Structures are given as C-alpha cells and as structure tokens.
Short mmCIF file of C-alpha atoms in Angstrom, two decimals:
data_model
loop_
_atom_site.label_atom_id
_atom_site.label_comp_id
_atom_site.label_asym_id
_atom_site.label_seq_id
_atom_site.Cartn_x
_atom_site.Cartn_y
_atom_site.Cartn_z
CA GLY A 1 -11.46 5.69 33.73
CA PHE A 2 -10.80 8.73 35.85
CA LEU A 3 -7.27 9.54 36.87
CA PRO A 4 -6.28 9.68 40.50
CA PRO A 5 -5.95 12.97 42.34
CA LEU A 6 -3.14 15.58 42.43
CA SER A 7 -1.04 17.21 45.13
CA ARG A 8 -1.17 20.46 47.08
CA PRO A 9 0.67 23.45 45.60
CA GLN A 10 4.45 23.07 45.66
CA GLN A 11 6.74 25.72 47.09
CA GLY A 12 9.50 27.34 45.02
CA PRO A 13 9.56 28.89 41.55
CA GLN A 14 6.49 28.40 39.39
CA PRO A 15 6.53 27.57 35.65
CA ILE A 16 6.51 30.42 33.13
CA LEU A 17 2.90 29.69 32.14
CA ASN A 18 -0.04 29.38 34.50
CA THR A 19 -3.78 28.69 34.49
CA SER A 20 -4.22 31.03 31.52
CA SER A 21 -3.12 28.03 29.43
CA LEU A 22 -5.64 25.61 30.94
CA LEU A 23 -9.38 25.15 30.44
CA LYS A 24 -11.87 22.86 32.06
CA VAL A 25 -13.55 20.55 29.54
CA ASN A 26 -16.95 18.98 30.25
CA VAL A 27 -18.22 16.18 28.01
CA THR A 28 -21.58 14.42 27.81
CA PHE A 29 -21.27 11.06 26.07
CA GLN A 30 -23.41 8.08 25.13
CA ALA A 31 -21.84 4.93 23.69
CA HIS A 32 -23.59 2.40 21.47
CA ASN A 33 -24.46 -1.07 22.74
CA MET A 34 -22.27 -3.62 20.92
CA GLN A 35 -24.58 -6.59 21.59
CA ILE A 36 -27.92 -4.82 21.00
CA PRO A 37 -26.72 -2.56 18.17
CA TRP A 38 -29.93 -0.52 17.73
CA GLN A 39 -29.66 0.66 21.33
CA LYS A 40 -27.39 3.08 23.14
CA GLU A 41 -25.93 2.76 26.63
CA GLY A 42 -26.91 5.24 29.33
CA ALA A 43 -25.57 8.77 29.03
CA GLY A 44 -22.61 9.80 31.18
CA GLY A 45 -20.28 12.71 31.81
CA ARG A 46 -16.53 13.34 31.89
CA ARG A 47 -14.53 16.26 33.28
CA GLY A 48 -10.94 17.07 32.48
CA LEU A 49 -8.40 19.76 31.72
CA GLY A 50 -7.71 20.95 28.21
CA VAL A 51 -4.47 22.59 27.14
CA VAL A 52 -4.91 25.83 25.20
CA LEU A 53 -2.88 25.94 21.97
CA PRO A 54 -2.22 28.85 19.59
CA GLY A 55 -5.18 29.67 17.35
CA ASN A 56 -7.80 29.11 20.09
CA ARG A 57 -7.57 25.33 19.86
CA VAL A 58 -7.70 22.99 22.85
CA LEU A 59 -5.84 19.68 23.21
CA VAL A 60 -7.30 16.75 25.17
CA THR A 61 -7.01 12.97 25.05
CA ALA A 62 -9.22 11.19 22.52
CA LEU A 63 -10.87 9.11 25.23
CA MET A 64 -12.07 12.37 26.78
CA VAL A 65 -14.36 12.98 23.79
CA ALA A 66 -15.16 9.39 22.73
CA ASP A 67 -18.86 8.94 21.81
CA SER A 68 -19.51 12.55 22.82
CA THR A 69 -22.91 14.16 22.34
CA TYR A 70 -21.97 17.57 23.78
CA ILE A 71 -18.62 19.23 24.57
CA GLU A 72 -18.23 22.36 26.65
CA LEU A 73 -15.21 24.53 27.49
CA GLU A 74 -15.16 26.26 30.87
CA LEU A 75 -12.88 29.00 32.17
CA ALA A 76 -11.23 27.78 35.38
CA ASP A 77 -11.50 31.11 37.23
CA SER A 78 -14.86 32.60 36.16
CA GLY A 79 -16.82 29.47 35.21
CA GLN A 80 -17.79 31.04 31.86
CA LYS A 81 -18.72 28.32 29.35
CA MET A 82 -18.70 27.81 25.59
CA PRO A 83 -19.70 24.84 23.37
CA ALA A 84 -16.93 23.13 21.38
CA LYS A 85 -16.56 20.57 18.60
CA VAL A 86 -13.95 17.96 17.69
CA GLU A 87 -11.73 19.25 14.88
CA ALA A 88 -9.51 16.15 14.71
CA VAL A 89 -9.29 12.93 16.71
CA ASP A 90 -6.97 9.91 16.66
CA TYR A 91 -8.00 7.04 18.94
CA GLU A 92 -4.78 5.10 18.29
CA ALA A 93 -2.65 8.05 19.45
CA ASN A 94 -5.31 9.04 22.05
CA LEU A 95 -5.33 12.71 21.02
CA ALA A 96 -8.12 15.11 20.10
CA LEU A 97 -8.13 18.75 19.02
CA LEU A 98 -11.14 20.86 19.99
CA ALA A 99 -12.33 24.06 18.36
CA PRO A 100 -14.94 26.52 19.70
CA SER A 101 -18.30 26.06 17.98
CA SER A 102 -19.59 29.56 18.75
CA PRO A 103 -17.49 31.96 16.59
CA ALA A 104 -19.34 35.06 17.84
CA LYS A 105 -18.19 34.44 21.44
CA GLU A 106 -14.75 32.99 20.63
CA LYS A 107 -12.72 36.21 20.81
CA THR A 108 -14.15 37.25 24.19
CA PHE A 109 -13.89 33.75 25.67
CA PHE A 110 -10.22 33.25 24.71
CA ALA A 111 -9.16 36.86 25.46
CA GLY A 112 -7.45 36.00 28.76
CA LEU A 113 -6.02 32.65 27.62
CA LYS A 114 -2.50 31.99 26.39
CA GLY A 115 -1.64 29.23 23.90
CA VAL A 116 1.11 26.80 24.91
CA GLN A 117 3.86 25.52 22.64
CA ALA A 118 4.92 21.86 22.80
CA ASP A 119 8.46 20.96 23.83
CA SER A 120 9.75 17.60 22.59
CA SER A 121 13.30 17.98 23.93
CA ALA A 122 12.79 15.89 27.10
CA ARG A 123 15.22 13.05 27.82
CA ILE A 124 15.69 10.43 30.52
CA GLY A 125 16.49 12.16 33.82
CA ASP A 126 14.73 15.44 32.96
CA ALA A 127 12.47 17.11 35.53
CA LEU A 128 8.80 17.54 34.60
CA SER A 129 5.70 18.67 36.45
CA ALA A 130 2.03 17.73 36.30
CA TRP A 131 -0.36 20.67 36.27
CA HIS A 132 -3.78 20.80 37.80
CA THR A 133 -6.20 23.50 38.94
CA GLY A 134 -7.73 23.67 42.39
CA ARG A 135 -11.36 24.43 43.16
CA VAL A 136 -10.85 28.18 42.84
CA GLY A 137 -8.69 28.07 39.72
CA ASP A 138 -5.33 28.09 41.55
CA LEU A 139 -2.46 26.21 39.90
CA ILE A 140 -1.30 22.98 41.54
CA VAL A 141 2.10 21.71 40.44
CA THR A 142 3.47 18.22 41.11
CA PRO A 143 7.14 17.51 40.27
CA MET A 144 8.30 14.25 38.63
CA ARG A 145 11.32 12.96 36.76
CA ILE A 146 11.60 10.85 33.57
CA SER A 147 13.02 7.42 34.44
CA LYS A 148 12.42 5.52 31.20
CA VAL A 149 11.45 5.98 27.53
CA MET A 150 9.82 3.11 25.62
CA THR A 151 6.93 2.24 23.30
CA GLN A 152 3.53 1.03 24.49
CA GLY A 153 -0.06 0.82 23.35
CA TYR A 154 -2.18 3.78 24.47
CA VAL A 155 -5.77 2.64 23.94
CA VAL A 156 -5.81 0.32 20.92
CA ASP A 157 -4.14 -3.11 20.85
CA ASN A 158 -1.20 -3.49 18.45
CA ALA A 159 -0.73 0.28 18.07
CA SER A 160 2.47 1.15 19.97
CA PHE A 161 3.72 4.69 20.45
CA LEU A 162 6.46 6.41 22.41
CA VAL A 163 5.84 6.97 26.14
CA TYR A 164 7.77 8.54 29.00
CA GLU A 165 7.69 6.86 32.38
CA ALA A 166 8.17 9.31 35.25
CA THR A 167 8.32 8.88 39.01
CA GLY A 168 6.54 11.20 41.41
CA ILE A 169 3.63 11.37 43.83
CA ILE A 170 0.45 12.55 42.08
CA ARG A 171 -2.56 13.40 44.22
CA SER A 172 -5.67 15.38 43.35
CA GLU A 173 -8.55 17.46 44.55
CA ALA A 174 -10.64 16.65 41.48
CA ASN A 175 -10.88 13.72 39.08
CA SER A 176 -9.63 14.39 35.58
CA PHE A 177 -9.34 12.69 32.21
CA THR A 178 -6.53 14.91 30.93
CA LEU A 179 -3.62 16.36 32.89
CA PRO A 180 -0.87 18.36 31.15
CA ILE A 181 2.79 17.53 31.84
CA VAL A 182 5.07 20.56 31.64
CA LYS A 183 8.78 21.19 31.08
CA GLY A 184 10.09 24.76 31.36
CA GLY A 185 6.63 26.25 30.91
CA LYS A 186 5.97 24.30 27.70
CA LEU A 187 3.85 21.21 27.07
CA ALA A 188 5.97 18.05 27.46
CA GLY A 189 3.06 15.61 27.35
CA LEU A 190 -0.30 14.48 28.74
CA LEU A 191 -0.79 12.01 31.58
CA LEU A 192 -1.99 8.67 30.20
CA ARG A 193 -2.22 6.70 33.44
CA TYR A 194 -0.81 6.66 36.97
CA ASP A 195 0.21 3.69 39.10
CA SER A 196 -0.25 5.05 42.64
CA LYS A 197 1.23 1.91 44.25
CA ASN A 198 4.58 2.32 42.50
CA GLN A 199 4.26 6.10 41.99
CA VAL A 200 4.89 5.75 38.25
CA ALA A 201 3.22 8.02 35.69
CA THR A 202 2.94 6.98 32.02
CA ILE A 203 3.04 10.05 29.80
CA LEU A 204 1.89 10.59 26.21
CA PRO A 205 4.90 12.63 25.07
CA ALA A 206 5.32 15.85 23.09
CA PRO A 207 6.91 14.19 20.01
CA ILE A 208 3.63 12.33 19.40
CA ILE A 209 1.59 15.49 20.14
CA GLU A 210 3.72 17.52 17.68
CA HIS A 211 3.27 14.84 15.00
CA PHE A 212 -0.52 14.95 15.52
CA LEU A 213 -0.68 18.77 15.38
CA SER A 214 1.58 18.93 12.32
CA ASP A 215 -0.67 16.44 10.51
CA VAL A 216 -3.81 18.47 11.35
CA LYS A 217 -2.45 21.74 9.92
CA ASP A 218 -3.44 21.16 6.27
CA GLY A 219 -7.04 20.39 7.25
CA LYS A 220 -6.77 16.73 6.20
CA TYR A 221 -5.77 14.39 9.00
CA ASP A 222 -3.92 11.31 7.70
CA GLY A 223 -3.00 9.71 11.03
CA PHE A 224 0.18 7.94 12.07
CA PRO A 225 1.68 5.48 9.58
CA SER A 226 2.27 1.90 10.64
CA LEU A 227 4.70 -0.75 9.44
CA GLY A 228 2.24 -3.64 9.77
CA ILE A 229 4.44 -6.49 10.94
CA GLU A 230 4.78 -8.75 13.94
CA PHE A 231 8.28 -9.90 14.83
CA GLN A 232 10.14 -12.22 17.18
CA ALA A 233 13.36 -11.25 18.95
CA THR A 234 16.42 -13.26 17.93
CA LEU A 235 18.15 -13.46 21.32
CA ASP A 236 17.96 -17.25 21.62
CA GLU A 237 21.14 -18.90 20.31
CA GLN A 238 19.36 -21.98 18.96
CA PHE A 239 16.84 -19.77 17.13
CA ARG A 240 19.72 -17.73 15.64
CA ASP A 241 21.43 -20.95 14.48
CA TYR A 242 18.19 -22.10 12.89
CA LEU A 243 17.91 -18.75 11.04
CA GLY A 244 21.58 -18.80 10.06
CA LEU A 245 22.35 -15.56 11.91
CA LYS A 246 25.94 -14.89 13.00
CA ASN A 247 26.58 -14.00 16.65
CA ASP A 248 26.86 -10.26 16.09
CA ALA A 249 24.36 -9.97 13.22
CA PRO A 250 21.42 -7.58 13.82
CA GLY A 251 17.80 -8.22 12.96
CA VAL A 252 14.48 -9.71 14.09
CA PHE A 253 12.38 -12.51 12.60
CA VAL A 254 9.21 -11.34 10.79
CA SER A 255 6.45 -13.67 12.08
CA ALA A 256 3.47 -11.96 10.39
CA VAL A 257 2.79 -9.24 7.81
CA THR A 258 -0.48 -7.28 7.87
CA LYS A 259 -2.24 -7.31 4.51
CA GLY A 260 -2.34 -3.81 3.01
CA GLY A 261 0.14 -2.34 5.50
CA SER A 262 3.36 -0.45 4.70
CA ALA A 263 5.57 -3.55 4.99
CA ASP A 264 3.22 -5.62 2.82
CA LYS A 265 3.23 -2.94 0.09
CA ALA A 266 7.04 -2.78 0.24
CA GLY A 267 7.24 -6.56 -0.26
CA VAL A 268 8.24 -7.75 3.22
CA LYS A 269 7.38 -11.44 3.70
CA LYS A 270 6.78 -13.68 6.67
CA GLY A 271 10.10 -15.39 7.46
CA ASP A 272 12.27 -12.40 6.50
CA ILE A 273 14.86 -11.10 8.96
CA LEU A 274 14.34 -7.35 9.34
CA THR A 275 17.72 -5.64 9.73
CA SER A 276 17.19 -1.92 9.12
CA ILE A 277 14.63 0.81 8.37
CA ASN A 278 15.62 4.13 6.78
CA GLY A 279 19.28 3.46 7.57
CA SER A 280 18.77 2.64 11.27
CA SER A 281 20.10 -0.80 12.22
CA ILE A 282 17.68 -2.99 14.20
CA ASP A 283 19.14 -5.15 16.96
CA SER A 284 18.06 -8.65 18.02
CA ARG A 285 15.46 -7.17 20.43
CA GLY A 286 13.78 -5.05 17.74
CA ASP A 287 15.31 -1.78 18.97
CA TYR A 288 17.30 0.90 17.17
CA GLN A 289 19.55 3.59 18.64
CA ASP A 290 17.60 6.86 18.74
CA ALA A 291 19.73 10.02 18.92
CA GLN A 292 17.51 11.46 21.68
CA PHE A 293 16.23 8.48 23.65
CA GLY A 294 18.80 5.71 23.17
CA ALA A 295 17.48 2.18 22.51
CA VAL A 296 13.82 2.42 21.41
CA SER A 297 11.54 -0.01 19.57
CA VAL A 298 11.68 0.16 15.78
CA SER A 299 8.00 1.19 15.76
CA HIS A 300 9.05 4.75 16.74
CA ILE A 301 10.96 5.18 13.45
CA ILE A 302 7.64 4.78 11.66
CA ARG A 303 5.13 6.19 14.16
CA GLY A 304 7.17 9.03 15.62
CA ARG A 305 9.67 10.07 12.99
CA ALA A 306 7.72 9.73 9.71
CA PHE A 307 4.40 10.64 8.06
CA VAL A 308 1.94 8.90 5.75
CA GLY A 309 3.28 9.15 2.20
CA ASP A 310 6.96 9.38 3.21
CA ASP A 311 9.43 7.12 1.43
CA VAL A 312 10.65 4.13 3.41
CA GLU A 313 13.62 1.83 2.80
CA ILE A 314 13.51 -1.56 4.48
CA LYS A 315 16.41 -4.02 4.48
CA VAL A 316 15.78 -7.71 5.14
CA ILE A 317 17.73 -10.94 4.95
CA ARG A 318 15.87 -13.44 2.74
CA ASP A 319 17.28 -16.85 1.90
CA GLY A 320 20.65 -15.72 3.26
CA LYS A 321 20.86 -12.61 1.05
CA GLU A 322 20.22 -8.94 1.81
CA VAL A 323 17.18 -7.53 -0.01
CA VAL A 324 16.48 -3.77 -0.15
CA LEU A 325 12.76 -2.91 -0.35
CA LYS A 326 11.36 0.57 -1.04
CA SER A 327 7.83 1.94 -0.78
CA GLN A 328 5.73 4.73 0.75
CA LEU A 329 4.36 4.63 4.27
CA THR A 330 0.64 4.10 4.66
CA ARG A 331 -1.91 3.93 7.45
CA LYS A 332 -4.42 1.13 7.44
CA GLN A 333 -7.79 2.60 8.45
CA PRO A 334 -9.73 0.76 11.19
CA ASP A 335 -12.48 -0.22 8.75
CA ASP A 336 -9.90 -1.77 6.39
CA TYR A 337 -9.14 -4.56 8.88
CA LEU A 338 -10.95 -7.87 8.53
CA VAL A 339 -11.70 -7.62 12.27
CA ARG A 340 -12.14 -3.94 13.14
CA PRO A 341 -9.83 -3.09 16.09
CA TYR A 342 -11.88 -0.27 17.64
CA LEU A 343 -15.12 1.66 17.18
CA PHE A 344 -16.02 5.07 18.60
CA ASP A 345 -18.54 7.79 17.76
CA LYS A 346 -20.87 5.54 15.76
CA GLY A 347 -22.87 2.38 16.25
CA PRO A 348 -21.93 -1.13 15.09
CA LYS A 349 -23.25 -2.23 11.70
CA TYR A 350 -26.00 -4.87 11.67
CA VAL A 351 -28.84 -6.45 9.71
CA LEU A 352 -31.86 -7.87 11.54
CA ASN A 353 -34.16 -10.07 9.46
CA GLY A 354 -36.91 -12.35 10.74
CA GLY A 355 -35.28 -12.39 14.18
CA LEU A 356 -31.80 -13.33 12.93
CA LEU A 357 -29.27 -10.66 13.90
CA PHE A 358 -26.20 -10.43 11.66
CA GLN A 359 -23.14 -8.39 12.69
CA GLU A 360 -19.51 -7.84 11.72
CA LEU A 361 -16.96 -9.48 13.98
CA THR A 362 -15.11 -6.65 15.77
CA ARG A 363 -12.81 -6.36 18.78
CA PRO A 364 -15.27 -4.04 20.60
CA TYR A 365 -18.00 -6.68 20.24
CA LEU A 366 -15.76 -9.39 21.75
CA ASN A 367 -14.51 -7.04 24.48
CA SER A 368 -18.09 -6.19 25.48
CA PHE A 369 -18.41 -9.65 27.07
CA GLY A 370 -15.44 -9.17 29.40
CA GLY A 371 -12.79 -11.78 30.08
CA GLU A 372 -14.93 -13.99 32.34
CA GLN A 373 -17.75 -14.65 29.85
CA GLN A 374 -15.71 -15.55 26.79
CA GLY A 375 -16.69 -19.20 26.58
CA GLY A 376 -18.66 -21.19 23.98
CA PRO A 377 -19.50 -19.21 20.82
CA ILE A 378 -17.63 -16.12 22.04
CA LEU A 379 -14.45 -18.14 22.60
CA ARG A 380 -14.78 -19.56 19.08
CA LEU A 381 -15.18 -16.06 17.62
CA GLN A 382 -12.22 -14.86 19.69
CA ARG A 383 -10.04 -17.57 18.12
CA ILE A 384 -11.19 -16.54 14.64
CA ALA A 385 -10.36 -12.89 15.40
CA ASN A 386 -6.87 -13.87 16.59
CA ALA A 387 -6.11 -15.88 13.44
CA PRO A 388 -8.33 -14.66 10.57
CA ASP A 389 -5.90 -15.52 7.73
CA GLU A 390 -8.05 -18.21 6.09
CA TYR A 391 -11.02 -15.82 5.91
CA GLU A 392 -8.83 -13.10 4.41
CA LYS A 393 -7.56 -15.54 1.75
CA GLU A 394 -11.20 -16.28 0.82
CA GLY A 395 -11.57 -12.61 -0.14
CA ARG A 396 -13.82 -11.59 2.75
CA LYS A 397 -13.81 -7.92 3.68
CA LYS A 398 -15.43 -8.69 7.04
CA ILE A 399 -16.39 -11.81 8.99
CA ILE A 400 -20.19 -11.83 9.27
CA PHE A 401 -21.78 -13.92 12.00
CA LEU A 402 -25.12 -14.57 13.67
CA SER A 403 -24.83 -12.58 16.88
CA ALA A 404 -28.31 -13.22 18.32
CA ILE A 405 -31.58 -15.05 17.64
CA LEU A 406 -34.69 -13.11 18.65
CA PRO A 407 -37.80 -15.18 19.42
CA THR A 408 -40.04 -15.02 16.32
CA GLN A 409 -42.02 -17.52 14.26
CA SER A 410 -39.19 -17.69 11.73
CA THR A 411 -36.51 -18.56 14.29
CA GLN A 412 -38.32 -21.42 16.05
CA GLY A 413 -35.82 -24.28 16.40
CA TYR A 414 -32.86 -22.03 15.65
CA GLU A 415 -32.55 -20.53 19.14
CA ARG A 416 -29.00 -21.84 19.72
CA MET A 417 -27.44 -20.83 16.43
CA SER A 418 -25.82 -17.61 17.68
CA GLY A 419 -22.07 -17.24 17.25
CA GLN A 420 -22.03 -18.96 13.85
CA VAL A 421 -20.05 -17.51 10.92
CA VAL A 422 -22.23 -16.99 7.82
CA ASP A 423 -20.93 -18.22 4.44
CA GLU A 424 -23.86 -17.70 2.04
CA ILE A 425 -27.42 -16.36 1.91
CA ASN A 426 -29.71 -17.25 -1.01
CA GLY A 427 -26.72 -18.37 -3.08
CA ARG A 428 -24.76 -15.10 -2.56
CA LYS A 429 -21.34 -15.35 -0.88
CA ILE A 430 -21.23 -13.14 2.21
CA ASN A 431 -18.03 -11.05 2.24
CA GLU A 432 -19.45 -8.04 4.09
CA LEU A 433 -22.68 -6.91 5.75
CA ALA A 434 -23.98 -5.18 2.60
CA ASP A 435 -24.08 -8.66 1.00
CA VAL A 436 -26.52 -9.81 3.71
CA ALA A 437 -28.93 -6.94 3.00
CA ALA A 438 -28.72 -7.53 -0.77
CA ALA A 439 -29.14 -11.33 -0.49
CA PHE A 440 -32.34 -11.09 1.57
CA LYS A 441 -33.95 -9.13 -1.27
CA GLU A 442 -33.77 -12.25 -3.45
CA PRO A 443 -35.47 -15.26 -1.80
CA LYS A 444 -35.38 -18.58 -3.67
CA ASP A 445 -38.82 -20.11 -4.30
CA GLY A 446 -40.29 -18.25 -1.34
CA LEU A 447 -37.47 -19.27 1.01
CA HIS A 448 -34.40 -17.61 2.51
CA ILE A 449 -31.53 -20.12 2.71
CA VAL A 450 -28.72 -19.23 5.13
CA LYS A 451 -25.53 -21.30 4.94
CA LEU A 452 -23.37 -21.38 8.08
CA ALA A 453 -19.74 -22.43 8.52
CA GLN A 454 -20.66 -25.13 11.09
CA PHE A 455 -23.48 -27.51 12.02
CA PRO A 456 -26.39 -27.42 11.20
CA PHE A 457 -24.90 -25.67 8.14
CA ILE A 458 -28.23 -24.58 6.57
CA LEU A 459 -31.18 -22.55 7.94
CA HIS A 460 -34.44 -22.23 6.02
CA LEU A 461 -36.82 -19.30 6.56
CA ASP A 462 -40.19 -18.67 4.94
CA ALA A 463 -39.87 -15.29 3.17
CA ILE A 464 -43.50 -14.26 3.88
CA LYS A 465 -43.17 -15.15 7.59
CA VAL A 466 -39.93 -13.16 7.74
CA GLU A 467 -41.72 -10.02 6.50
CA ARG A 468 -44.47 -10.53 9.12
CA ASP A 469 -41.84 -11.00 11.81
CA ASN A 470 -40.07 -7.81 10.72
CA LEU A 471 -43.30 -5.87 11.22
CA GLN A 472 -43.60 -7.40 14.70
CA LEU A 473 -40.00 -6.46 15.49
CA THR A 474 -40.54 -2.81 14.54
CA ASN A 475 -44.12 -2.34 15.77
CA GLY A 476 -44.59 -5.05 18.39
CA MET A 477 -43.04 -5.73 21.77
CA PHE A 478 -39.43 -5.16 20.60
CA ARG A 479 -40.10 -1.72 19.05
CA ILE A 480 -36.80 -1.77 17.15
CA SER A 481 -36.50 1.52 15.27
CA GLU A 482 -34.24 0.33 12.43
CA LEU A 483 -33.78 -3.20 11.07
CA SER A 484 -30.31 -2.40 9.74
CA ARG A 485 -27.35 -0.05 9.97
CA LEU A 486 -24.94 -0.42 7.06
CA GLU A 487 -22.91 2.77 7.51
#
C-alpha cells in the first residue's frame, strides 16, 4: 500500500545531496487474477520516488514495479518524462533497478541529475533522515534515529533480511511507494513501512542494497542465497536436557530442512544442533555476534554477508558429536518450490478442459481468498501447503488441484469437486501441470478418467463431449481466450 505522508522542511544544515538525486517514478500496473487465471485485474497506478545511482540507473522497491505494464521517470522540478524498463528485480529483497528505455533522450534527461552512493556504515544510535520532494520539487527532510537492528521478512514469507528500526515523525504532502533514507548525503536505505501510532520506521538498509547492486553488475542476477532451514531456540532448560546440551553450549535445534537448499546440499539433517556458520558461533536464540550490529539472526550471515556460489562451512552436533559440513551457497528459485511462495509479472499456470480447471497450488492463490474465507476446500489446501512433505516424497514437482468447475455438459454432477488434489489422469501420474495437458491428449476408450486424492476418487468425462465443451468455453458465453497457460 501507499506510505503515509512526510513532514515540512526542517531547519538547519541540509544534506550534501539534494533533489538532483531524486526522480519521480510513475507506474501503470495490472495484476493477474489468481482464481480466474485467464483474466487480469483492473489496471492501477503507483507513484513514488526513485533514487538516482551512477550510470543513469534508478533504484526503487520491487513492489513499486510489480506487474507493471508501463514505467515512467519524471523530473521533480520540470515535469519532463521518460519511459523506463526493469533491469533487475528481486521480490524477496524488495528491490528493483530501472534503466531508461529511450537511449536517444537519456543523456539530456539525466544531465542535471547526480548519482548517489550507498553508505552501509550505519549503526544503532546513528542519525538518519527521510527525503521527500514537495509539490514544487523542494526537498523535505525528516530526521530519525536508528533504535534497533534485526532481521525480518520484507514481502515474502520465510525470506528474512536485515532491517533498521528508526524512530521519528514522518508526515507527507504526497503518497509514495519509495522514500530514500539518507546518512551524510549518501543512501542509507529505503523506507519499507511506517507505524504512525508508535512513530517507528522500518528501513530496508544499505547493506542489502549494496549486495543487490553488486550482484547486478555482471549482467546476470543470481539473487540472495538462503540456508533453507527452520530452527527452534534452545532456551528452555528441559529442551536442552532432552537434546543433551550443556548449560553454556551454543546452538539451535534444526526442525526442518528445505529440499534443494544450501543446508540440504551441505548435508544438514532435521534433528541436528546448528552451532556455527563460517566460523561464527550461533547462540541458543539463533543469533551470532556481528561486528557492526551486535547480536543478529544467523540468516544475515547467509543473506547479507555472502553470495550465491560462495563456500560455506556449517558445524552441527549430531548424535552428540561435532560434524563439519562444507558446500556452496545456493538460491532456490520460486518455481523450484513445491508450493510457489510468490508470483509477480506473469499469470498463474492452468489447464481448462471440459469445464474442469486445473491449477498449481501456490501461496498467492491461497492468499487471494483472504483470511476470512479460508474454510472448506481452501482450508484443506492451506494445510497441504503448510506441510507438503508427503507430496514431495512422492516425487511431485507441483501439487495440482481442481480449482473450479465451470458449468458444462461434461461437469454435470461434479459441481462440488473443487479443491481436490489430482493424482492421475488417463493412467498418467500428475507431478506437474504439463502432465495434465499431456494426459488429456490420450483418452482411454473414448473417456477421460481423472483420479482424485479424496472422495469420490474418480471422475469420468466423455472425450467427445469435452471437445464440444471446449469450443463452447472459447466461443460461447465464457469467451475464454486460452484454455491453458503452461509457462
């Protein structure tokens, strides 16, 4: 959503840089409908501030450009405009780098602009300021001070990154998606969110921005590595006794290991006690002592201090003995998850056949129902998404389910089958959506036989009727343009 407003200009000395390092960014966007996958939602617009970087690049949050159909840069003082494109985007880290898409006008447009350098030196207690531009391009500066450094999720669940928490009163004359946070005239971060009641700003900090920009430099963006574990703190004395941990022994209990993640490839197992990563000891809370920030979650060693492909050394206690595990850090891509965690800039995959709509189970699909409506089939799918281990052991790449039943001749009597996980179609095991499309090309004795995971277990469809229904779906009252999207 839009951030709250900013304050009137402050008195006293101004930062070294000024509005020559800021641009207005205007975005037109149109998201896909998760429940009716061949449709798009209504178009909308976003306005924010972009931070000018060296090389005529502009930094904004990823959510600023999510599902964008048109991006435009605008000079704050003159109102001159130029189209732009996304050069790199990371929705987990909530960062996007924009480049001008009109090379002929680029030199003139950026002539009066000055690229900002990032400054990752901030510590607890340091003074920062939020920057904003007024209606006539004047610089508005709001002071704040860092009160806490920790790790939190930005946009995506289970993707924690470093954040600064800062206190200060932020008001505004204009809504914005991106506000730069400045220290000594350099970029210290971007405002993620603001709690006006408690006057606390959560800031996406420069160390994460620098990591993102460093990764982009070679033209191939790898993203932030992840360890791929869930752990439990070992503060409880009875739990420590059960694990055989001495009173002063460090470490946390590994409660889950993500298949294909860095920890999994290194050989970490559920039940291990994680004691150190790359030489940094991990305490019973899951923190290590960072030279700059003090006690910070172990996730920052991986997500803030290392890159994909870097060597990693992990020490664990297993069966009472220390085990040293070595591997290279990796990043699991969103499409590599059994249940995709997020989806932007493209529509959900689907196959529609004879009125039966098949989709992949994804977090965005479940989230599209909101918290209040997650009962019945949606609640069942939510539970599967939270504990998909048995499906992963079966070798499934995705969990395919019947998401809707459209009223056709073929679906008469099957109207309440939505929400069911699909096991087989025409004798072919369904491990991903491409299997659905392939299976429907091979009816058995003029029938399509769909096997479900729960009652009534088997659906029968007449193959000739299905083809007639598909013509009705594309040419009749539904006017569905495409019966499938597999990419």
